[in-house]
Tab-separated table of C-alpha atoms in Angstrom:
chain	number	residue	atom	x	y	z
A	643	UNK	CA	25.259	101.980	160.048
A	644	UNK	CA	23.094	98.939	159.006
A	645	UNK	CA	20.827	97.188	161.208
A	646	UNK	CA	23.225	94.316	161.105
A	647	UNK	CA	26.177	96.225	162.729
A	648	UNK	CA	26.234	95.825	166.410
A	649	UNK	CA	27.128	93.524	169.398
A	650	UNK	CA	25.159	90.396	170.423
A	651	UNK	CA	25.706	88.736	173.745
A	652	UNK	CA	25.499	84.972	173.417
A	653	UNK	CA	25.251	82.374	176.404
A	654	UNK	CA	27.698	79.896	175.247
A	655	UNK	CA	27.004	76.339	176.726
A	656	UNK	CA	29.532	73.777	177.802
A	657	UNK	CA	30.916	71.698	174.839
A	658	UNK	CA	31.253	74.142	171.653
A	659	UNK	CA	34.270	76.085	171.180
A	660	UNK	CA	34.004	79.901	170.869
A	661	UNK	CA	34.599	79.662	167.031
A	662	UNK	CA	31.782	77.095	167.043
A	663	UNK	CA	29.432	79.748	168.235
A	664	UNK	CA	30.739	82.413	165.582
A	665	UNK	CA	30.251	79.797	162.769
A	666	UNK	CA	26.641	79.277	164.196
A	667	UNK	CA	25.983	83.115	164.144
A	668	UNK	CA	27.276	83.581	160.705
A	669	UNK	CA	24.875	80.896	159.492
A	670	UNK	CA	21.939	82.154	161.407
A	671	UNK	CA	22.393	85.936	160.785
A	672	UNK	CA	23.809	85.538	157.053
A	673	UNK	CA	26.650	87.750	158.018
A	674	UNK	CA	30.390	86.722	157.550
A	675	UNK	CA	31.859	89.648	159.333
A	676	UNK	CA	31.645	88.277	162.986
A	677	UNK	CA	34.283	88.013	165.669
A	678	UNK	CA	34.220	87.410	169.550
A	679	UNK	CA	35.839	89.607	172.120
A	680	UNK	CA	37.381	86.793	174.389
A	681	UNK	CA	37.742	83.001	174.095
A	682	UNK	CA	36.009	80.528	176.374
A	683	UNK	CA	37.356	77.039	176.881
A	684	UNK	CA	35.036	74.382	175.437
A	685	UNK	CA	34.277	73.191	178.920
A	686	UNK	CA	33.426	76.676	180.208
A	687	UNK	CA	29.908	78.385	179.684
A	688	UNK	CA	28.899	81.839	179.728
A	689	UNK	CA	28.820	85.387	178.086
A	690	UNK	CA	30.534	85.646	174.801
A	691	UNK	CA	30.276	89.055	173.104
A	692	UNK	CA	29.847	88.812	169.251
A	693	UNK	CA	30.895	91.862	167.266
A	694	UNK	CA	28.718	91.842	163.913
A	695	UNK	CA	29.286	93.475	160.575
A	696	UNK	CA	31.157	96.710	160.978
A	697	UNK	CA	31.219	96.522	164.571
A	698	UNK	CA	33.971	93.886	164.309
A	699	UNK	CA	36.082	97.125	164.570
A	700	UNK	CA	35.118	97.440	168.002
A	701	UNK	CA	36.453	94.135	169.321
A	702	UNK	CA	39.847	95.565	170.323
A	703	UNK	CA	38.081	98.016	172.608
A	704	UNK	CA	35.881	95.389	174.280
A	705	UNK	CA	38.595	92.526	174.589
A	706	UNK	CA	40.163	94.288	177.654
A	707	UNK	CA	37.126	94.775	179.798
A	708	UNK	CA	36.976	93.294	183.220
A	709	UNK	CA	35.262	89.998	183.434
A	710	UNK	CA	33.260	88.136	186.286
A	711	UNK	CA	33.093	84.377	186.759
A	712	UNK	CA	31.602	81.665	188.947
A	713	UNK	CA	34.038	78.761	189.315
A	714	UNK	CA	34.465	75.383	191.053
A	715	UNK	CA	37.685	74.140	192.040
A	716	UNK	CA	38.377	70.741	193.321
A	717	UNK	CA	41.062	70.725	196.181
A	718	UNK	CA	43.505	67.880	196.614
A	719	UNK	CA	43.984	66.849	192.968
A	720	UNK	CA	46.365	68.914	190.465
A	721	UNK	CA	46.419	68.451	186.684
A	722	UNK	CA	48.799	69.343	183.884
A	723	UNK	CA	46.133	71.722	182.149
A	724	UNK	CA	45.086	72.859	185.500
A	725	UNK	CA	41.399	71.953	184.658
A	726	UNK	CA	39.423	68.599	184.710
A	727	UNK	CA	40.472	67.745	181.212
A	728	UNK	CA	44.069	67.227	182.228
A	729	UNK	CA	46.277	64.307	183.480
A	730	UNK	CA	46.648	64.164	187.376
A	731	UNK	CA	50.074	65.255	188.420
A	732	UNK	CA	49.800	65.413	192.334
A	733	UNK	CA	47.083	64.401	194.904
A	734	UNK	CA	46.794	65.149	198.625
A	735	UNK	CA	44.137	64.172	201.246
A	736	UNK	CA	44.974	67.134	203.444
A	737	UNK	CA	41.883	69.066	202.159
A	738	UNK	CA	40.038	67.087	204.834
A	739	UNK	CA	41.564	69.416	207.452
A	740	UNK	CA	40.657	72.565	205.655
A	741	UNK	CA	38.200	74.991	207.527
A	742	UNK	CA	36.011	77.579	205.768
A	743	UNK	CA	37.940	80.330	207.337
A	744	UNK	CA	41.260	78.872	205.883
A	745	UNK	CA	39.735	78.764	202.303
A	746	UNK	CA	38.197	82.269	202.558
A	747	UNK	CA	41.513	83.512	203.611
A	748	UNK	CA	43.341	81.775	200.907
A	749	UNK	CA	40.907	83.425	198.413
A	750	UNK	CA	41.281	86.758	199.860
A	751	UNK	CA	45.076	86.637	199.484
A	752	UNK	CA	44.526	87.180	195.697
A	753	UNK	CA	42.627	90.434	196.145
A	754	UNK	CA	44.388	93.634	194.392
A	755	UNK	CA	47.195	93.862	191.898
A	756	UNK	CA	49.266	90.893	191.748
A	757	UNK	CA	51.033	88.447	189.319
A	758	UNK	CA	49.863	85.377	187.897
A	759	UNK	CA	52.064	82.625	185.759
A	760	UNK	CA	49.861	81.547	182.812
A	761	UNK	CA	48.963	77.889	182.357
A	762	UNK	CA	51.237	75.889	180.209
A	763	UNK	CA	48.073	74.675	178.277
A	764	UNK	CA	46.964	78.298	177.050
A	765	UNK	CA	46.824	80.147	173.919
A	766	UNK	CA	49.634	82.544	175.044
A	767	UNK	CA	52.125	82.716	172.406
A	768	UNK	CA	55.893	81.906	172.977
A	769	UNK	CA	58.210	82.323	170.064
A	770	UNK	CA	55.136	82.873	167.775
A	771	UNK	CA	53.550	79.631	168.807
A	772	UNK	CA	50.583	79.014	171.228
A	773	UNK	CA	51.848	77.406	174.499
A	774	UNK	CA	49.146	74.485	174.155
A	775	UNK	CA	50.986	73.259	171.052
A	776	UNK	CA	54.116	72.967	172.986
A	777	UNK	CA	52.671	71.465	176.020
A	778	UNK	CA	50.919	68.806	173.809
A	779	UNK	CA	54.279	67.900	172.506
A	780	UNK	CA	55.576	67.525	176.012
A	781	UNK	CA	57.560	70.712	176.001
A	782	UNK	CA	57.609	72.714	179.074
A	783	UNK	CA	58.413	76.388	178.938
A	784	UNK	CA	59.475	78.615	181.778
A	785	UNK	CA	56.846	81.476	181.619
A	786	UNK	CA	57.185	84.764	183.356
A	787	UNK	CA	54.404	85.996	185.651
A	788	UNK	CA	51.947	88.520	184.261
A	789	UNK	CA	50.333	91.463	186.002
A	790	UNK	CA	46.693	90.825	186.849
A	791	UNK	CA	44.076	92.442	188.955
A	792	UNK	CA	41.547	90.706	191.191
A	793	UNK	CA	38.759	93.338	192.228
A	794	UNK	CA	36.393	90.941	194.205
A	795	UNK	CA	36.482	87.291	195.143
A	796	UNK	CA	33.974	85.479	197.344
A	797	UNK	CA	33.456	81.994	198.361
A	798	UNK	CA	29.905	80.864	197.529
A	799	UNK	CA	29.755	77.462	198.942
A	800	UNK	CA	31.904	74.317	199.690
A	801	UNK	CA	31.350	70.771	199.520
A	802	UNK	CA	34.831	69.624	200.285
A	803	UNK	CA	36.866	68.620	198.224
A	804	UNK	CA	35.006	71.219	195.915
A	805	UNK	CA	34.770	74.987	196.556
A	806	UNK	CA	32.597	77.344	194.452
A	807	UNK	CA	33.637	81.000	194.302
A	808	UNK	CA	32.870	84.111	192.361
A	809	UNK	CA	35.685	86.417	191.039
A	810	UNK	CA	35.774	89.764	189.213
A	811	UNK	CA	39.073	90.268	187.582
A	812	UNK	CA	40.973	92.179	184.899
A	813	UNK	CA	41.178	90.806	181.403
A	814	UNK	CA	43.999	88.224	180.932
A	815	UNK	CA	43.368	86.639	184.301
A	816	UNK	CA	43.143	82.680	184.105
A	817	UNK	CA	40.862	81.343	186.434
A	818	UNK	CA	42.427	77.802	185.973
A	819	UNK	CA	45.613	79.339	187.483
A	820	UNK	CA	43.651	81.093	190.018
A	821	UNK	CA	42.383	77.595	191.140
A	822	UNK	CA	45.903	76.170	190.985
A	823	UNK	CA	47.338	79.014	193.077
A	824	UNK	CA	44.501	78.484	195.650
A	825	UNK	CA	45.500	74.935	195.891
A	826	UNK	CA	49.161	75.893	196.279
A	827	UNK	CA	48.199	78.508	198.872
A	828	UNK	CA	46.392	75.822	201.006
A	829	UNK	CA	49.205	73.140	200.496
A	830	UNK	CA	46.938	70.654	198.750
A	831	UNK	CA	46.772	71.412	195.239
A	832	UNK	CA	43.580	72.005	193.078
A	833	UNK	CA	42.263	72.266	189.630
A	834	UNK	CA	39.217	73.904	188.045
A	835	UNK	CA	36.150	71.802	187.434
A	836	UNK	CA	33.550	74.224	186.184
A	837	UNK	CA	33.716	77.850	184.896
A	838	UNK	CA	30.996	80.330	183.977
A	839	UNK	CA	31.601	83.885	182.704
A	840	UNK	CA	28.904	85.989	184.034
A	841	UNK	CA	29.756	89.335	183.057
A	842	UNK	CA	32.154	91.318	180.608
A	843	UNK	CA	32.343	95.080	181.440
A	844	UNK	CA	28.832	96.324	181.927
A	845	UNK	CA	27.408	93.588	180.013
A	846	UNK	CA	25.557	90.553	182.074
A	847	UNK	CA	24.912	86.982	180.978
A	848	UNK	CA	21.404	87.197	182.113
A	849	UNK	CA	20.481	89.304	178.846
A	850	UNK	CA	22.365	86.977	176.532
A	851	UNK	CA	20.960	84.677	173.888
A	852	UNK	CA	21.097	80.914	173.799
A	853	UNK	CA	22.745	79.733	170.599
A	854	UNK	CA	19.387	78.473	169.264
A	855	UNK	CA	17.812	82.107	169.814
A	856	UNK	CA	20.170	83.308	167.320
A	857	UNK	CA	17.825	82.044	164.599
A	858	UNK	CA	14.787	83.923	166.326
A	859	UNK	CA	14.714	87.676	164.591
A	860	UNK	CA	12.652	88.841	167.743
A	861	UNK	CA	15.020	87.710	170.265
A	862	UNK	CA	18.064	88.930	168.322
A	863	UNK	CA	16.350	92.321	168.002
A	864	UNK	CA	15.697	92.590	171.806
A	865	UNK	CA	19.207	91.491	172.812
A	866	UNK	CA	21.032	93.789	170.163
A	867	UNK	CA	23.663	96.044	171.565
A	868	UNK	CA	24.093	99.411	169.551
A	869	UNK	CA	27.748	100.101	168.769
A	870	UNK	CA	27.523	103.539	170.878
A	871	UNK	CA	26.346	101.623	173.836
A	872	UNK	CA	29.019	98.827	173.315
A	873	UNK	CA	31.626	101.367	173.897
A	874	UNK	CA	29.947	103.120	176.653
A	875	UNK	CA	32.809	102.480	178.944
A	876	UNK	CA	35.120	104.958	176.781
A	877	UNK	CA	35.005	108.871	177.384
A	878	UNK	CA	32.524	110.311	175.024
A	879	UNK	CA	32.789	113.373	172.734
A	880	UNK	CA	29.797	114.887	171.022
A	881	UNK	CA	30.557	116.571	167.642
A	882	UNK	CA	28.496	118.496	165.116
A	883	UNK	CA	27.576	117.209	161.566
A	884	UNK	CA	30.530	119.024	159.926
A	885	UNK	CA	32.897	117.494	162.318
A	886	UNK	CA	31.403	114.068	161.998
A	887	UNK	CA	31.799	114.270	158.292
A	888	UNK	CA	35.391	115.227	158.380
A	889	UNK	CA	36.233	112.404	160.961
A	890	UNK	CA	34.448	109.954	158.676
A	891	UNK	CA	36.755	110.921	155.792
A	892	UNK	CA	39.685	110.346	157.994
A	893	UNK	CA	40.402	113.987	158.820
A	894	UNK	CA	41.590	115.186	162.089
A	895	UNK	CA	39.407	117.972	163.802
A	896	UNK	CA	39.930	120.275	166.699
A	897	UNK	CA	39.164	118.397	169.954
A	898	UNK	CA	36.378	119.322	172.389
A	899	UNK	CA	36.843	118.837	176.010
A	900	UNK	CA	36.791	115.175	177.150
A	901	UNK	CA	37.490	112.938	180.054
A	902	UNK	CA	40.667	110.686	179.935
A	903	UNK	CA	44.227	111.378	178.997
A	904	UNK	CA	45.944	112.119	175.741
A	905	UNK	CA	46.059	108.937	173.508
A	906	UNK	CA	43.383	107.211	175.414
A	907	UNK	CA	40.609	106.002	173.076
A	908	UNK	CA	37.309	108.008	172.907
A	909	UNK	CA	34.062	107.522	171.472
A	910	UNK	CA	32.773	110.032	169.248
A	911	UNK	CA	29.175	110.507	168.652
A	912	UNK	CA	26.599	112.835	166.822
A	913	UNK	CA	23.454	112.325	168.759
A	914	UNK	CA	22.731	108.508	169.322
A	915	UNK	CA	25.040	107.390	166.422
A	916	UNK	CA	28.822	106.319	166.997
A	917	UNK	CA	30.719	108.308	164.483
A	918	UNK	CA	34.249	106.943	165.239
A	919	UNK	CA	36.694	105.845	168.143
A	920	UNK	CA	39.719	108.114	168.162
A	921	UNK	CA	42.376	109.562	170.130
A	922	UNK	CA	43.233	112.904	171.401
A	923	UNK	CA	46.597	114.405	171.085
A	924	UNK	CA	47.755	118.049	171.451
A	925	UNK	CA	44.088	119.309	171.270
A	926	UNK	CA	43.404	117.490	168.099
A	927	UNK	CA	40.998	114.679	167.655
A	928	UNK	CA	42.293	111.876	165.323
A	929	UNK	CA	39.930	109.148	164.135
A	930	UNK	CA	41.154	105.534	164.658
A	931	UNK	CA	38.076	103.681	163.651
A	932	UNK	CA	35.426	105.392	161.704
A	933	UNK	CA	31.696	104.149	161.110
A	934	UNK	CA	30.029	105.430	158.108
A	935	UNK	CA	26.542	106.834	158.152
A	936	UNK	CA	23.755	104.597	157.206
C-alpha cells in the first residue's frame, strides 16, 4: 500500500463541521480519497478518524466502534434540538433541590443495554430524508426507540445547574438525547451544552492532530495509523504469499482457524501488511475488501 493509505486521528475543534475537516485534509495532504468514520456536530469537539486513500474502504469497520465522550448538561432547561443551539421548550427551577447523590443515581440508571429515542434534529433518515430537514420545517415525527449500550458513565463535577459527566457507549448513542433523558429522569428537563469525543475504539484523542498540524509532514507521520493497526479490533488471520495473492485477486481460499463466528469480518494479514478484510463461511475465507501490495 502507498504511504498515503491509512487512518489519521484529528482533534476537531468547536465550530467547523466534520466535512470541513475532511476538506481541509484533502487540501493539506493532496489526496481526494478521504472520509471520516462518525460525524461530530459543529459545536462538538474531539476525535475524528479520517480514512485516507485506499483505507477509505476500512471506514465501515471503524464506524461501529464504541465511543467515549465528556459532556456538560444544563439542568432545568429543555430545548427542541436537545442542545444549546435550540429554542427553549420548557424550564424548571427544581434543579436547585437536587443533590449529588440524586444526579449520580440518575446517570447510573442508564448503564447497560437500553433503548433511546433519537433526537428530532438528527441525521437519522425517515422516509429517505434526514430528520433535521423535517424538524426545520416544523414537522415532528414519531421515532421508535433504538437499542444502545452504556458501558460506563461517571459524574465528573457539578456547578448546578450544569453537570459534567463522562460516558463510554455503543455507536449510535446520542449524548444529546442522554442529556435530555437525564433531565427527564430528574424531573427538571435538560439540554447538552458541551460535548467532546475522547476516544473511538482503542484510539484516544490525546494522540490526534490539530487541523493545523495536517500541513506538517513530520506530525502527520507520527500520528499515522497503519491499516492493519486500524482494524486491530477484528479477529486476525495470517496467510502465506500464495493465499495473499489469491485473495487480492478476489479468490476464496481455505480458511485457517480464527476467532469470531462465521460471517463476522476478519482482518487478513501477511506479516505486518493488511491483505484483506474478509468473512469465513463453511471453512472458506472470502475477501470482502482487498488491499493491493505496494
